[in-house]
GROMACS .gro file of C-alpha atoms in nm:
model
  301
    1MET     CA    1   0.653   2.744  -2.125
    2PRO     CA    2   0.715   2.439  -1.905
    3ALA     CA    3   0.494   2.113  -1.948
    4PRO     CA    4   0.208   2.068  -1.726
    5LEU     CA    5   0.279   1.827  -1.410
    6HIS     CA    6  -0.064   1.648  -1.517
    7ASP     CA    7  -0.253   1.552  -1.785
    8THR     CA    8  -0.501   1.761  -1.875
    9ALA     CA    9  -0.748   1.540  -2.103
   10GLN     CA   10  -1.063   1.452  -1.970
   11PRO     CA   11  -1.111   1.108  -1.905
   12SER     CA   12  -1.343   0.878  -2.091
   13PRO     CA   13  -1.631   0.655  -1.924
   14GLU     CA   14  -1.417   0.362  -1.999
   15ILE     CA   15  -1.154   0.501  -1.825
   16LEU     CA   16  -1.359   0.604  -1.530
   17ASP     CA   17  -1.479   0.255  -1.523
   18PHE     CA   18  -1.157   0.100  -1.488
   19TYR     CA   19  -1.045   0.293  -1.201
   20ARG     CA   20  -1.362   0.234  -1.028
   21GLY     CA   21  -1.305  -0.146  -1.081
   22ASP     CA   22  -1.039  -0.366  -0.836
   23GLY     CA   23  -0.708  -0.529  -0.978
   24PRO     CA   24  -0.556  -0.789  -0.796
   25MET     CA   25  -0.441  -0.583  -0.495
   26THR     CA   26  -0.737  -0.423  -0.435
   27SER     CA   27  -0.993  -0.704  -0.479
   28ASP     CA   28  -1.171  -0.756  -0.127
   29PRO     CA   29  -1.512  -0.907  -0.181
   30ALA     CA   30  -1.445  -1.074   0.164
   31HIS     CA   31  -1.466  -0.773   0.386
   32ALA     CA   32  -1.765  -0.599   0.144
   33ALA     CA   33  -1.982  -0.558   0.448
   34LEU     CA   34  -1.701  -0.351   0.664
   35TYR     CA   35  -1.663  -0.123   0.342
   36GLN     CA   36  -2.012  -0.062   0.270
   37ALA     CA   37  -2.052   0.062   0.656
   38LEU     CA   38  -1.784   0.348   0.579
   39PRO     CA   39  -1.861   0.732   0.527
   40ASP     CA   40  -1.892   0.816   0.202
   41ASP     CA   41  -1.693   1.170   0.170
   42ILE     CA   42  -1.311   1.193   0.112
   43ALA     CA   43  -1.238   1.395   0.438
   44SER     CA   44  -1.414   1.118   0.664
   45LEU     CA   45  -1.261   0.819   0.507
   46THR     CA   46  -0.896   0.967   0.549
   47ARG     CA   47  -0.997   1.030   0.913
   48VAL     CA   48  -1.112   0.662   0.898
   49MET     CA   49  -0.774   0.541   0.755
   50HIS     CA   50  -0.561   0.708   1.062
   51GLY     CA   51  -0.713   0.516   1.297
   52LEU     CA   52  -0.641   0.188   1.132
   53LEU     CA   53  -0.271   0.166   1.022
   54LEU     CA   54   0.066   0.275   1.142
   55HIS     CA   55   0.353   0.364   0.939
   56GLN     CA   56   0.651   0.160   0.989
   57HIS     CA   57   0.885   0.425   1.007
   58ILE     CA   58   0.705   0.673   1.234
   59ALA     CA   59   0.603   0.430   1.451
   60PRO     CA   60   0.812   0.563   1.746
   61ALA     CA   61   0.650   0.918   1.750
   62TYR     CA   62   0.363   0.695   1.834
   63GLY     CA   63   0.536   0.554   2.115
   64GLN     CA   64   0.564   0.226   1.933
   65LYS     CA   65   0.868  -0.006   1.915
   66LEU     CA   66   0.789  -0.299   1.679
   67SER     CA   67   0.878  -0.662   1.717
   68GLY     CA   68   0.973  -0.874   1.437
   69GLU     CA   69   0.622  -1.000   1.406
   70ARG     CA   70   0.474  -0.685   1.357
   71LEU     CA   71   0.758  -0.576   1.112
   72ALA     CA   72   0.657  -0.857   0.872
   73GLU     CA   73   0.304  -0.654   0.778
   74PRO     CA   74   0.485  -0.402   0.554
   75HIS     CA   75   0.534  -0.708   0.356
   76ILE     CA   76   0.150  -0.749   0.268
   77ARG     CA   77   0.066  -0.704  -0.044
   78SER     CA   78  -0.314  -0.713  -0.114
   79VAL     CA   79  -0.584  -0.517   0.088
   80ARG     CA   80  -0.759  -0.862   0.148
   81GLN     CA   81  -0.457  -0.973   0.347
   82MET     CA   82  -0.402  -0.638   0.511
   83LEU     CA   83  -0.737  -0.645   0.661
   84ASP     CA   84  -0.713  -0.996   0.755
   85ALA     CA   85  -0.408  -0.880   0.961
   86LEU     CA   86  -0.574  -0.574   1.093
   87LEU     CA   87  -0.882  -0.756   1.209
   88ALA     CA   88  -0.657  -1.015   1.373
   89HIS     CA   89  -0.537  -0.730   1.631
   90ASP     CA   90  -0.885  -0.568   1.680
   91ASP     CA   91  -1.193  -0.727   1.500
   92ARG     CA   92  -1.400  -0.394   1.529
   93ALA     CA   93  -1.562  -0.204   1.263
   94LEU     CA   94  -1.356   0.010   1.027
   95THR     CA   95  -1.480   0.291   1.165
   96ALA     CA   96  -1.385   0.239   1.520
   97ALA     CA   97  -0.988   0.410   1.547
   98ARG     CA   98  -0.754   0.125   1.683
   99PRO     CA   99  -0.506   0.253   1.927
  100PRO     CA  100  -0.154   0.246   1.773
  101ASP     CA  101  -0.066  -0.112   1.882
  102LYS     CA  102  -0.332  -0.226   1.721
  103ARG     CA  103  -0.318  -0.064   1.393
  104LEU     CA  104  -0.156  -0.243   1.088
  105ILE     CA  105   0.174  -0.159   1.018
  106GLY     CA  106   0.257  -0.042   0.678
  107VAL     CA  107   0.410   0.257   0.463
  108CYS     CA  108   0.286   0.513   0.218
  109ARG     CA  109   0.176   0.214  -0.034
  110HIS     CA  110  -0.056   0.059   0.254
  111PHE     CA  111  -0.233   0.354   0.313
  112THR     CA  112  -0.276   0.438  -0.034
  113ALA     CA  113  -0.392   0.076  -0.141
  114LEU     CA  114  -0.643   0.066   0.123
  115PHE     CA  115  -0.763   0.400   0.046
  116VAL     CA  116  -0.808   0.353  -0.306
  117THR     CA  117  -1.018   0.025  -0.245
  118MET     CA  118  -1.207   0.220   0.011
  119LEU     CA  119  -1.307   0.484  -0.259
  120ARG     CA  120  -1.370   0.228  -0.541
  121VAL     CA  121  -1.637   0.055  -0.312
  122LYS     CA  122  -1.800   0.398  -0.273
  123GLY     CA  123  -1.796   0.445  -0.653
  124TYR     CA  124  -1.549   0.679  -0.678
  125ALA     CA  125  -1.290   0.640  -0.999
  126ALA     CA  126  -0.918   0.606  -0.794
  127ARG     CA  127  -0.574   0.507  -0.864
  128ALA     CA  128  -0.254   0.466  -0.679
  129ARG     CA  129   0.020   0.696  -0.774
  130CYS     CA  130   0.394   0.649  -0.691
  131GLY     CA  131   0.662   0.944  -0.665
  132PHE     CA  132   0.815   1.188  -0.436
  133GLY     CA  133   0.685   1.401  -0.177
  134ALA     CA  134   0.848   1.731  -0.120
  135TYR     CA  135   0.687   1.786   0.192
  136PHE     CA  136   0.905   1.568   0.426
  137GLU     CA  137   1.224   1.690   0.440
  138ALA     CA  138   1.352   2.038   0.303
  139GLY     CA  139   1.514   2.031  -0.012
  140LYS     CA  140   1.470   1.685  -0.121
  141PHE     CA  141   1.180   1.443  -0.254
  142ILE     CA  142   1.123   1.147  -0.048
  143ASP     CA  143   0.990   0.827  -0.220
  144HIS     CA  144   0.629   0.824  -0.158
  145TRP     CA  145   0.247   0.690  -0.276
  146VAL     CA  146  -0.076   0.908  -0.280
  147CYS     CA  147  -0.433   0.846  -0.412
  148GLU     CA  148  -0.556   1.054  -0.702
  149TYR     CA  149  -0.924   1.032  -0.744
  150TRP     CA  150  -1.172   1.165  -1.012
  151ASN     CA  151  -1.360   1.467  -0.872
  152SER     CA  152  -1.651   1.496  -1.085
  153THR     CA  153  -1.770   1.816  -0.974
  154GLN     CA  154  -1.456   1.996  -1.020
  155ALA     CA  155  -1.407   1.760  -1.334
  156ARG     CA  156  -1.038   1.687  -1.245
  157TRP     CA  157  -0.787   1.431  -1.078
  158VAL     CA  158  -0.685   1.508  -0.729
  159LEU     CA  159  -0.426   1.419  -0.530
  160VAL     CA  160  -0.517   1.283  -0.158
  161ASP     CA  161  -0.251   1.203   0.128
  162SER     CA  162  -0.430   0.971   0.324
  163GLN     CA  163  -0.136   0.910   0.571
  164ILE     CA  164  -0.059   1.234   0.734
  165ASP     CA  165  -0.255   1.269   1.029
  166GLU     CA  166  -0.284   1.516   1.314
  167LEU     CA  167   0.066   1.399   1.478
  168GLN     CA  168   0.235   1.369   1.124
  169ARG     CA  169   0.113   1.732   1.037
  170GLY     CA  170   0.321   1.841   1.367
  171LEU     CA  171   0.616   1.671   1.227
  172PHE     CA  172   0.600   1.733   0.856
  173LYS     CA  173   0.411   2.081   0.893
  174PRO     CA  174   0.258   2.070   0.524
  175ASP     CA  175   0.161   2.432   0.421
  176PHE     CA  176  -0.130   2.268   0.185
  177ASP     CA  177  -0.455   2.102   0.183
  178LEU     CA  178  -0.381   1.708   0.217
  179LEU     CA  179  -0.720   1.636   0.061
  180ASP     CA  180  -0.588   1.819  -0.269
  181VAL     CA  181  -0.206   1.790  -0.286
  182PRO     CA  182  -0.044   2.041  -0.532
  183ARG     CA  183   0.129   1.887  -0.824
  184ASP     CA  184   0.459   2.045  -0.771
  185ARG     CA  185   0.451   1.894  -0.364
  186PHE     CA  186   0.401   1.555  -0.521
  187VAL     CA  187   0.586   1.480  -0.841
  188ILE     CA  188   0.460   1.193  -0.987
  189ALA     CA  189   0.775   0.932  -1.106
  190GLY     CA  190   0.756   1.020  -1.437
  191GLU     CA  191   0.786   1.371  -1.409
  192ALA     CA  192   1.069   1.348  -1.172
  193TRP     CA  193   1.222   1.101  -1.428
  194ARG     CA  194   1.197   1.389  -1.707
  195GLN     CA  195   1.290   1.663  -1.472
  196CYS     CA  196   1.589   1.481  -1.427
  197ARG     CA  197   1.659   1.377  -1.725
  198GLU     CA  198   1.626   1.722  -1.865
  199GLY     CA  199   1.873   1.852  -1.622
  200ARG     CA  200   1.624   2.057  -1.432
  201GLN     CA  201   1.612   1.894  -1.136
  202ASP     CA  202   1.899   1.680  -0.945
  203ALA     CA  203   1.845   1.301  -0.915
  204SER     CA  204   2.035   1.276  -0.580
  205LYS     CA  205   1.768   1.470  -0.400
  206PHE     CA  206   1.483   1.189  -0.504
  207GLY     CA  207   1.492   0.884  -0.300
  208ILE     CA  208   1.487   0.786   0.053
  209MET     CA  209   1.730   0.743   0.304
  210GLN     CA  210   2.082   0.657   0.124
  211MET     CA  211   1.893   0.520  -0.158
  212THR     CA  212   1.886   0.816  -0.434
  213GLY     CA  213   1.941   0.895  -0.775
  214LEU     CA  214   1.819   0.837  -1.139
  215TRP     CA  215   1.833   0.454  -1.078
  216PHE     CA  216   1.566   0.497  -0.783
  217ILE     CA  217   1.334   0.706  -0.980
  218ALA     CA  218   1.329   0.459  -1.260
  219GLY     CA  219   1.227   0.187  -0.992
  220ASN     CA  220   0.919   0.433  -0.912
  221VAL     CA  221   0.836   0.484  -1.294
  222LEU     CA  222   0.768   0.135  -1.320
  223ARG     CA  223   0.573   0.102  -1.022
  224ASP     CA  224   0.364   0.374  -1.114
  225PHE     CA  225   0.333   0.241  -1.454
  226ALA     CA  226   0.193  -0.104  -1.264
  227ALA     CA  227  -0.031   0.102  -1.059
  228LEU     CA  228  -0.181   0.269  -1.356
  229ASN     CA  229  -0.279  -0.078  -1.449
  230ASN     CA  230  -0.440  -0.145  -1.132
  231VAL     CA  231  -0.165  -0.347  -0.993
  232GLU     CA  232  -0.022  -0.177  -0.711
  233MET     CA  233   0.333  -0.336  -0.588
  234LEU     CA  234   0.517  -0.303  -0.259
  235PRO     CA  235   0.771  -0.021  -0.292
  236TRP     CA  236   1.066  -0.267  -0.260
  237ASP     CA  237   0.940  -0.510  -0.525
  238VAL     CA  238   1.170  -0.542  -0.823
  239TRP     CA  239   1.093  -0.699  -1.157
  240GLY     CA  240   1.197  -0.631  -1.526
  241PRO     CA  241   1.399  -0.357  -1.660
  242MET     CA  242   1.422  -0.183  -1.300
  243LEU     CA  243   1.754  -0.040  -1.255
  244ARG     CA  244   1.967  -0.187  -0.967
  245PRO     CA  245   2.150   0.044  -0.709
  246GLY     CA  246   2.408   0.281  -0.854
  247GLU     CA  247   2.307   0.124  -1.209
  248ALA     CA  248   2.345   0.410  -1.512
  249GLY     CA  249   2.125   0.211  -1.724
  250THR     CA  250   2.193   0.120  -2.123
  251ALA     CA  251   2.086   0.331  -2.374
  252GLU     CA  252   1.812   0.099  -2.442
  253GLN     CA  253   1.677   0.091  -2.082
  254LEU     CA  254   1.667   0.475  -2.088
  255ALA     CA  255   1.481   0.493  -2.380
  256LEU     CA  256   1.215   0.251  -2.280
  257LEU     CA  257   1.205   0.435  -1.908
  258ASP     CA  258   1.151   0.766  -2.116
  259ARG     CA  259   0.871   0.641  -2.278
  260LEU     CA  260   0.705   0.494  -1.968
  261ALA     CA  261   0.770   0.815  -1.794
  262ALA     CA  262   0.597   1.029  -2.100
  263LEU     CA  263   0.290   0.742  -2.060
  264THR     CA  264   0.249   0.788  -1.712
  265ARG     CA  265   0.242   1.147  -1.707
  266SER     CA  266  -0.040   1.165  -1.921
  267PRO     CA  267  -0.234   0.845  -1.826
  268ASP     CA  268  -0.575   0.929  -1.987
  269THR     CA  269  -0.420   1.067  -2.297
  270SER     CA  270  -0.224   0.729  -2.300
  271PHE     CA  271  -0.457   0.486  -2.159
  272GLY     CA  272  -0.490   0.258  -2.436
  273GLU     CA  273  -0.145   0.234  -2.472
  274LEU     CA  274  -0.060   0.203  -2.124
  275GLY     CA  275  -0.271  -0.117  -2.083
  276ALA     CA  276  -0.177  -0.274  -2.432
  277LEU     CA  277   0.178  -0.254  -2.313
  278TYR     CA  278   0.158  -0.396  -2.008
  279GLU     CA  279  -0.029  -0.649  -2.134
  280ARG     CA  280   0.205  -0.741  -2.431
  281ASP     CA  281   0.543  -0.663  -2.300
  282PRO     CA  282   0.657  -0.936  -2.013
  283GLN     CA  283   0.932  -0.762  -1.891
  284LEU     CA  284   0.694  -0.470  -1.788
  285LYS     CA  285   0.405  -0.677  -1.678
  286VAL     CA  286   0.438  -0.777  -1.304
  287PRO     CA  287   0.518  -1.159  -1.315
  288PRO     CA  288   0.435  -1.442  -1.101
  289THR     CA  289   0.782  -1.388  -0.897
  290VAL     CA  290   0.905  -1.054  -0.810
  291PHE     CA  291   1.243  -0.992  -0.596
  292ASN     CA  292   1.194  -0.844  -0.253
  293ALA     CA  293   1.490  -0.599  -0.201
  294VAL     CA  294   1.421  -0.535   0.157
  295LEU     CA  295   1.400  -0.928   0.245
  296ASN     CA  296   1.677  -1.011  -0.053
  297ARG     CA  297   1.467  -1.264  -0.158
  298PRO     CA  298   1.212  -1.368  -0.466
  299GLU     CA  299   0.828  -1.407  -0.346
  300ALA     CA  300   0.495  -1.511  -0.516
  301VAL     CA  301   0.327  -1.221  -0.620
   0.00000   0.00000   0.00000
């Protein structure tokens, strides 16, 4: 019987409290009043999200041609700075849907980081997950981020894609509830790594554009590991033992990634080890400076 695609352990109060708290990317007390005015339920919050952000690579579908200045916005890391940039375009309440030309430009990670922040303000335990969506291109698993929140009524973690609005529903035609994404339609990075390492999936199907393969999955394993420690980095931030394009990895690197993949597949069961490993291993912990692979330069976090 195949292993389950998600952790079946029940999270302790300590774990839920950890994911109700913020990390360096999602802490945003400066905009507390704006968050408090938001609705409380998941569906309404996703609709709010759709009026605030615009995905960089889908902008043409909204009639938007992005200038160089706007293309700098996807490189913003912290939610506080994201909202500063959004409010500079349009300073109305967050419940006011902006026209596409007044939305913050980002990618799936920005939708997820802001949504996680909103949920935590509303008292939910929530965390970002980095992996691959199987609902964008037939037969492919596309680099993607979603939110995972604890549904106390159902006593389970639920995946939510807060990016896909009505226009994108028409483009991608998902055949499931985006407020409860099935685990085989969004595959967390650690599970993708396991399936490819075991030969059950073709690593060349995982990635984005021309960037595919086991090396790409490896980067997402480490980004998911950081996100489970409440540090949500950009999809193109590089640090530590991440493999470079086309790199096969040494036996030592592969063994480390096998371990990280196993831990991130069961983050509640492995909660203590996830945190301890992140804090004590300097190659795994996000350093003060990372390499922005899109801009081809080191950047302070």
